Amino acid sequence: MTDKPNHLPERMALLADLNAAQYLTEGLLSGKEDVPAIALNKTTEPLPHDAESRAELGPVRDLVEDAMYKFQDDRPTAADSWLAPRLHAALRLTRREAADRRIWNYLALGVAPDYVIWRHLVAKSEGEPAKVAARRFRGPAYTQAFARLWWAAELFRDGPDYGPVVTVCSNQDMLNTALRVDVIDHRPTAQATVRLMERGTVRTGREVNALVAAINASAATLMYDVIAPDAERDGRPLQEWIEAAESAPAVPRRELPVGPYEERTPERSVEVLVDHFAEIFAEAPVRGRPDADERDGAET
């Protein structure tokens, strides 16, 4: 397996897609070779906020190592719900900063390639060696190893509360599917899906996928932000939270960290959508569900 990168710098950096591509060798993706760290770091650019403490690499690297140690005896997927809120709290990025793929390229290749291998190494088919998909190192936000965790934490936290993030990241189907649809950017929608998971309305991967598909389809005719308005967003709490990184203690390992003190999602809006989503889910086709099989049979 790929080892901890040597010559780890003190500061985060940006790694362009084109430069990242040259390091995605078969040896790396199979976990047999390390990233040439010295060469890679010569191709990076400094972060715009390089002088700030949130650009320090040590806290992020420590989190990654703690995740691999904590879940060494479990399935690697179990690390997602632990690491997502803590990665978000450690980095303290704005959405605009997080939309820059270069930061995630560098995290995956320059900071923690060993984590990407540990978390995402899978056997492609019988008789073929295990391999990590290149998109886990350099890919869209919903598949890249670290971007997917950060965005899950950003979209599903309820103001300062990361509890809903743990629920979402504990279900791989929800984590993998929900990040692909724009409607999850609406906070009451995101919190309503979490509420249905917590209540046990949706449990299996098939049910999660059916729910997200139904929510996304319904959004084409029903404006969720009208029937379930969100609180008006104020950028000051986020900015204050980011500025507080200079004096903030290390991200806690046992209890959840605390996010920006933004206003929570309006409870009334969440409940309106919980009821609506429960209704459309009851009619949604779920492969293997008895009522869905009966409907399918009636249509043939």
CSV table of C-alpha atoms in Angstrom, one decimal:
chain,number,residue,atom,x,y,z
A,1,MET,CA,0.0,0.0,0.0
A,2,THR,CA,1.1,3.6,-0.7
A,3,ASP,CA,2.9,5.0,2.4
A,4,LYS,CA,2.6,8.3,4.0
A,5,PRO,CA,4.1,10.9,1.6
A,6,ASN,CA,7.7,11.9,2.3
A,7,HIS,CA,8.7,15.6,2.3
A,8,LEU,CA,5.3,16.7,3.5
A,9,PRO,CA,5.3,20.5,3.4
A,10,GLU,CA,3.9,22.7,6.2
A,11,ARG,CA,1.3,24.4,4.0
A,12,MET,CA,-1.6,23.4,1.8
A,13,ALA,CA,-1.3,24.1,-1.9
A,14,LEU,CA,-3.1,23.9,-5.2
A,15,LEU,CA,-2.5,21.2,-7.8
A,16,ALA,CA,-3.9,21.8,-11.3
A,17,ASP,CA,-5.8,19.0,-13.1
A,18,LEU,CA,-3.2,18.8,-15.8
A,19,ASN,CA,-0.3,18.4,-13.3
A,20,ALA,CA,-2.2,16.0,-11.2
A,21,ALA,CA,-2.9,13.7,-14.2
A,22,GLN,CA,0.8,12.9,-14.7
A,23,TYR,CA,0.9,11.2,-11.2
A,24,LEU,CA,-2.1,8.9,-11.7
A,25,THR,CA,0.0,6.0,-12.8
A,26,GLU,CA,-1.1,2.3,-12.7
A,27,GLY,CA,1.4,1.8,-9.9
A,28,LEU,CA,-0.2,4.5,-7.8
A,29,LEU,CA,-3.8,3.4,-8.5
A,30,SER,CA,-3.0,-0.2,-7.6
A,31,GLY,CA,-1.3,1.0,-4.3
A,32,LYS,CA,2.1,-0.3,-5.4
A,33,GLU,CA,3.9,3.0,-5.9
A,34,ASP,CA,4.2,6.2,-4.0
A,35,VAL,CA,3.7,9.7,-5.4
A,36,PRO,CA,7.0,11.4,-6.1
A,37,ALA,CA,6.4,14.1,-3.5
A,38,ILE,CA,9.3,16.4,-4.3
A,39,ALA,CA,8.5,16.5,-8.0
A,40,LEU,CA,4.8,17.0,-7.3
A,41,ASN,CA,5.4,19.9,-4.9
A,42,LYS,CA,7.4,21.7,-7.6
A,43,THR,CA,4.2,21.9,-9.7
A,44,THR,CA,1.9,23.4,-7.1
A,45,GLU,CA,0.7,26.9,-6.4
A,46,PRO,CA,0.2,28.5,-3.0
A,47,LEU,CA,-3.3,29.0,-1.6
A,48,PRO,CA,-4.7,32.5,-1.7
A,49,HIS,CA,-5.0,32.3,2.1
A,50,ASP,CA,-1.5,30.7,2.5
A,51,ALA,CA,-0.6,33.0,5.4
A,52,GLU,CA,-3.6,31.9,7.5
A,53,SER,CA,-3.5,29.0,10.0
A,54,ARG,CA,-6.2,27.1,8.1
A,55,ALA,CA,-3.6,26.5,5.4
A,56,GLU,CA,-1.5,24.4,7.7
A,57,LEU,CA,-1.2,20.8,6.6
A,58,GLY,CA,-0.5,19.2,10.0
A,59,PRO,CA,-4.1,19.2,11.4
A,60,VAL,CA,-5.5,17.7,8.2
A,61,ARG,CA,-2.8,15.0,8.0
A,62,ASP,CA,-3.4,14.1,11.6
A,63,LEU,CA,-7.1,13.7,11.0
A,64,VAL,CA,-6.5,11.4,8.1
A,65,GLU,CA,-4.1,9.2,10.1
A,66,ASP,CA,-6.5,9.1,13.0
A,67,ALA,CA,-9.3,8.0,10.7
A,68,MET,CA,-7.2,5.1,9.3
A,69,TYR,CA,-6.2,4.0,12.7
A,70,LYS,CA,-9.6,4.3,14.3
A,71,PHE,CA,-11.3,2.3,11.5
A,72,GLN,CA,-8.5,-0.2,10.7
A,73,ASP,CA,-10.6,-3.1,11.9
A,74,ASP,CA,-13.8,-1.9,10.2
A,75,ARG,CA,-14.8,-1.5,6.6
A,76,PRO,CA,-13.1,1.7,5.3
A,77,THR,CA,-16.5,3.1,4.4
A,78,ALA,CA,-17.2,3.5,8.1
A,79,ALA,CA,-14.6,6.3,8.2
A,80,ASP,CA,-16.7,8.6,6.0
A,81,SER,CA,-19.2,9.6,8.7
A,82,TRP,CA,-16.4,10.3,11.2
A,83,LEU,CA,-14.1,12.2,8.9
A,84,ALA,CA,-16.6,14.3,6.9
A,85,PRO,CA,-17.6,16.7,9.7
A,86,ARG,CA,-14.1,16.9,11.0
A,87,LEU,CA,-12.5,17.6,7.7
A,88,HIS,CA,-15.0,20.4,7.1
A,89,ALA,CA,-14.3,21.9,10.5
A,90,ALA,CA,-10.5,21.6,10.0
A,91,LEU,CA,-10.4,23.3,6.6
A,92,ARG,CA,-12.9,26.1,7.2
A,93,LEU,CA,-13.4,26.9,3.5
A,94,THR,CA,-16.0,29.0,1.8
A,95,ARG,CA,-18.0,27.3,-0.9
A,96,ARG,CA,-16.2,29.3,-3.5
A,97,GLU,CA,-12.8,28.0,-2.2
A,98,ALA,CA,-14.1,24.5,-2.0
A,99,ALA,CA,-15.3,24.6,-5.7
A,100,ASP,CA,-11.6,24.8,-6.8
A,101,ARG,CA,-10.7,21.3,-7.7
A,102,ARG,CA,-7.0,22.1,-7.3
A,103,ILE,CA,-7.2,22.0,-3.5
A,104,TRP,CA,-8.7,18.5,-3.5
A,105,ASN,CA,-6.2,17.3,-6.1
A,106,TYR,CA,-3.4,18.3,-3.7
A,107,LEU,CA,-5.1,16.8,-0.7
A,108,ALA,CA,-5.4,13.4,-2.5
A,109,LEU,CA,-2.0,13.3,-4.1
A,110,GLY,CA,0.2,15.6,-2.0
A,111,VAL,CA,-1.1,15.1,1.5
A,112,ALA,CA,-2.9,11.7,1.8
A,113,PRO,CA,-2.6,9.4,-1.2
A,114,ASP,CA,-2.3,6.6,1.4
A,115,TYR,CA,-5.8,7.4,2.7
A,116,VAL,CA,-7.3,7.4,-0.8
A,117,ILE,CA,-5.8,4.0,-1.5
A,118,TRP,CA,-6.9,2.6,1.9
A,119,ARG,CA,-10.4,4.0,1.5
A,120,HIS,CA,-11.2,3.3,-2.2
A,121,LEU,CA,-9.0,0.4,-3.3
A,122,VAL,CA,-11.4,-2.2,-4.7
A,123,ALA,CA,-11.2,-5.3,-6.9
A,124,LYS,CA,-12.5,-4.6,-10.4
A,125,SER,CA,-13.3,-8.2,-11.2
A,126,GLU,CA,-12.2,-11.7,-10.4
A,127,GLY,CA,-8.6,-12.3,-11.5
A,128,GLU,CA,-7.7,-8.6,-11.8
A,129,PRO,CA,-5.7,-6.7,-9.2
A,130,ALA,CA,-7.4,-4.3,-6.9
A,131,LYS,CA,-7.3,-0.7,-8.1
A,132,VAL,CA,-8.5,2.8,-7.2
A,133,ALA,CA,-10.5,4.7,-9.8
A,134,ALA,CA,-8.6,7.8,-10.9
A,135,ARG,CA,-11.6,10.0,-10.2
A,136,ARG,CA,-11.0,9.4,-6.4
A,137,PHE,CA,-7.8,11.4,-6.8
A,138,ARG,CA,-8.8,13.8,-9.5
A,139,GLY,CA,-12.5,14.0,-10.2
A,140,PRO,CA,-15.9,15.7,-9.7
A,141,ALA,CA,-17.0,16.7,-6.2
A,142,TYR,CA,-19.3,13.8,-5.8
A,143,THR,CA,-16.6,11.2,-6.3
A,144,GLN,CA,-13.3,12.7,-5.4
A,145,ALA,CA,-12.2,11.2,-2.1
A,146,PHE,CA,-12.0,14.4,0.0
A,147,ALA,CA,-14.3,16.7,-1.9
A,148,ARG,CA,-17.3,14.4,-1.5
A,149,LEU,CA,-16.8,14.4,2.3
A,150,TRP,CA,-16.4,18.2,2.5
A,151,TRP,CA,-19.5,18.9,0.3
A,152,ALA,CA,-21.6,16.3,2.2
A,153,ALA,CA,-20.7,18.1,5.4
A,154,GLU,CA,-21.5,21.5,3.9
A,155,LEU,CA,-24.8,20.6,2.4
A,156,PHE,CA,-26.2,18.5,5.2
A,157,ARG,CA,-25.0,20.3,8.3
A,158,ASP,CA,-27.8,22.2,10.0
A,159,GLY,CA,-26.1,25.4,10.9
A,160,PRO,CA,-23.5,24.5,13.5
A,161,ASP,CA,-24.8,21.0,13.9
A,162,TYR,CA,-23.0,18.2,12.1
A,163,GLY,CA,-25.3,15.5,13.4
A,164,PRO,CA,-27.2,15.2,10.1
A,165,VAL,CA,-23.9,14.7,8.3
A,166,VAL,CA,-23.1,11.6,10.3
A,167,THR,CA,-26.5,10.2,9.3
A,168,VAL,CA,-26.0,10.8,5.6
A,169,CYS,CA,-22.4,9.6,5.5
A,170,SER,CA,-23.4,6.4,7.3
A,171,ASN,CA,-25.3,5.4,4.2
A,172,GLN,CA,-23.1,5.1,1.1
A,173,ASP,CA,-26.1,5.2,-1.3
A,174,MET,CA,-27.3,8.5,0.1
A,175,LEU,CA,-23.8,10.0,0.1
A,176,ASN,CA,-23.1,8.8,-3.5
A,177,THR,CA,-26.5,9.8,-4.9
A,178,ALA,CA,-27.6,13.0,-3.1
A,179,LEU,CA,-24.4,14.9,-4.0
A,180,ARG,CA,-25.2,14.5,-7.7
A,181,VAL,CA,-28.5,16.5,-7.6
A,182,ASP,CA,-28.7,20.3,-7.3
A,183,VAL,CA,-31.9,20.2,-5.3
A,184,ILE,CA,-30.0,19.1,-2.2
A,185,ASP,CA,-28.5,22.6,-2.1
A,186,HIS,CA,-31.9,23.7,-0.6
A,187,ARG,CA,-31.4,23.2,3.1
A,188,PRO,CA,-35.0,22.2,4.0
A,189,THR,CA,-34.8,19.5,1.3
A,190,ALA,CA,-31.5,18.2,2.6
A,191,GLN,CA,-32.8,18.1,6.2
A,192,ALA,CA,-36.1,16.4,5.2
A,193,THR,CA,-34.2,13.6,3.5
A,194,VAL,CA,-32.1,13.1,6.7
A,195,ARG,CA,-35.3,13.1,8.8
A,196,LEU,CA,-36.8,10.3,6.7
A,197,MET,CA,-33.6,8.3,7.2
A,198,GLU,CA,-33.7,8.9,10.9
A,199,ARG,CA,-37.4,7.8,11.1
A,200,GLY,CA,-36.7,4.6,9.2
A,201,THR,CA,-38.9,5.6,6.3
A,202,VAL,CA,-36.0,4.8,4.0
A,203,ARG,CA,-33.4,2.2,4.9
A,204,THR,CA,-32.0,0.2,2.0
A,205,GLY,CA,-29.8,1.5,-0.8
A,206,ARG,CA,-32.6,0.9,-3.3
A,207,GLU,CA,-35.0,2.9,-1.1
A,208,VAL,CA,-32.5,5.8,-0.8
A,209,ASN,CA,-31.9,5.9,-4.5
A,210,ALA,CA,-35.7,5.8,-5.2
A,211,LEU,CA,-36.3,8.7,-2.7
A,212,VAL,CA,-33.6,10.9,-4.2
A,213,ALA,CA,-34.9,10.3,-7.7
A,214,ALA,CA,-38.5,11.0,-6.6
A,215,ILE,CA,-37.4,14.3,-4.9
A,216,ASN,CA,-35.5,15.4,-7.9
A,217,ALA,CA,-38.3,14.6,-10.3
A,218,SER,CA,-40.9,16.4,-8.1
A,219,ALA,CA,-38.7,19.5,-8.0
A,220,ALA,CA,-39.4,19.9,-11.7
A,221,THR,CA,-43.0,20.8,-11.0
A,222,LEU,CA,-43.0,21.9,-7.4
A,223,MET,CA,-40.8,24.8,-6.2
A,224,TYR,CA,-39.5,23.6,-2.8
A,225,ASP,CA,-38.2,27.0,-1.9
A,226,VAL,CA,-41.7,28.4,-2.2
A,227,ILE,CA,-43.6,25.8,-0.1
A,228,ALA,CA,-40.7,25.3,2.3
A,229,PRO,CA,-38.7,28.5,2.5
A,230,ASP,CA,-35.3,28.6,4.1
A,231,ALA,CA,-34.1,31.2,6.5
A,232,GLU,CA,-32.3,34.1,4.8
A,233,ARG,CA,-28.6,33.3,4.7
A,234,ASP,CA,-26.3,35.6,6.5
A,235,GLY,CA,-22.6,35.3,5.5
A,236,ARG,CA,-21.3,36.9,8.7
A,237,PRO,CA,-21.3,33.7,10.9
A,238,LEU,CA,-19.3,31.8,8.3
A,239,GLN,CA,-16.8,34.6,8.0
A,240,GLU,CA,-16.4,34.8,11.8
A,241,TRP,CA,-16.0,31.0,12.0
A,242,ILE,CA,-13.3,31.2,9.3
A,243,GLU,CA,-11.5,34.0,11.1
A,244,ALA,CA,-11.7,32.1,14.4
A,245,ALA,CA,-9.5,29.4,12.9
A,246,GLU,CA,-6.5,31.4,14.0
A,247,SER,CA,-7.2,30.7,17.7
A,248,ALA,CA,-9.4,27.5,17.4
A,249,PRO,CA,-8.3,24.4,19.3
A,250,ALA,CA,-7.8,21.1,17.4
A,251,VAL,CA,-10.8,19.5,15.9
A,252,PRO,CA,-12.3,17.1,18.6
A,253,ARG,CA,-12.0,13.4,18.0
A,254,ARG,CA,-14.7,12.0,20.3
A,255,GLU,CA,-17.5,14.5,20.1
A,256,LEU,CA,-18.6,16.3,16.9
A,257,PRO,CA,-17.1,19.7,16.1
A,258,VAL,CA,-19.2,22.8,16.0
A,259,GLY,CA,-19.7,24.5,12.6
A,260,PRO,CA,-20.5,28.1,11.8
A,261,TYR,CA,-23.2,29.6,14.1
A,262,GLU,CA,-25.6,30.1,11.2
A,263,GLU,CA,-29.4,30.0,11.8
A,264,ARG,CA,-30.8,26.5,11.7
A,265,THR,CA,-33.1,25.3,9.0
A,266,PRO,CA,-36.8,26.3,9.7
A,267,GLU,CA,-38.5,23.4,11.4
A,268,ARG,CA,-41.8,24.1,9.7
A,269,SER,CA,-40.2,23.9,6.3
A,270,VAL,CA,-38.6,20.7,7.1
A,271,GLU,CA,-41.8,19.1,8.3
A,272,VAL,CA,-43.7,20.3,5.2
A,273,LEU,CA,-41.2,18.5,3.0
A,274,VAL,CA,-41.0,15.4,5.2
A,275,ASP,CA,-44.7,14.9,4.7
A,276,HIS,CA,-44.4,15.6,0.9
A,277,PHE,CA,-41.4,13.4,0.4
A,278,ALA,CA,-43.0,10.5,2.4
A,279,GLU,CA,-46.0,10.7,0.1
A,280,ILE,CA,-44.0,10.6,-3.2
A,281,PHE,CA,-41.7,7.9,-1.8
A,282,ALA,CA,-44.8,5.7,-1.1
A,283,GLU,CA,-45.6,5.9,-4.8
A,284,ALA,CA,-42.0,5.6,-6.0
A,285,PRO,CA,-40.9,2.4,-7.7
A,286,VAL,CA,-38.4,0.5,-5.5
A,287,ARG,CA,-37.1,-2.6,-7.0
A,288,GLY,CA,-37.8,-5.6,-4.7
A,289,ARG,CA,-40.6,-3.8,-2.7
A,290,PRO,CA,-43.8,-5.8,-2.9
A,291,ASP,CA,-46.1,-2.9,-3.8
A,292,ALA,CA,-43.7,-1.8,-6.5
A,293,ASP,CA,-43.6,-5.3,-7.9
A,294,GLU,CA,-47.5,-5.4,-8.0
A,295,ARG,CA,-47.6,-2.0,-9.8
A,296,ASP,CA,-45.0,-3.2,-12.3
A,297,GLY,CA,-47.0,-6.4,-12.9
A,298,ALA,CA,-50.2,-4.4,-13.4
A,299,GLU,CA,-48.5,-2.2,-16.1
A,300,THR,CA,-47.2,-5.1,-18.1
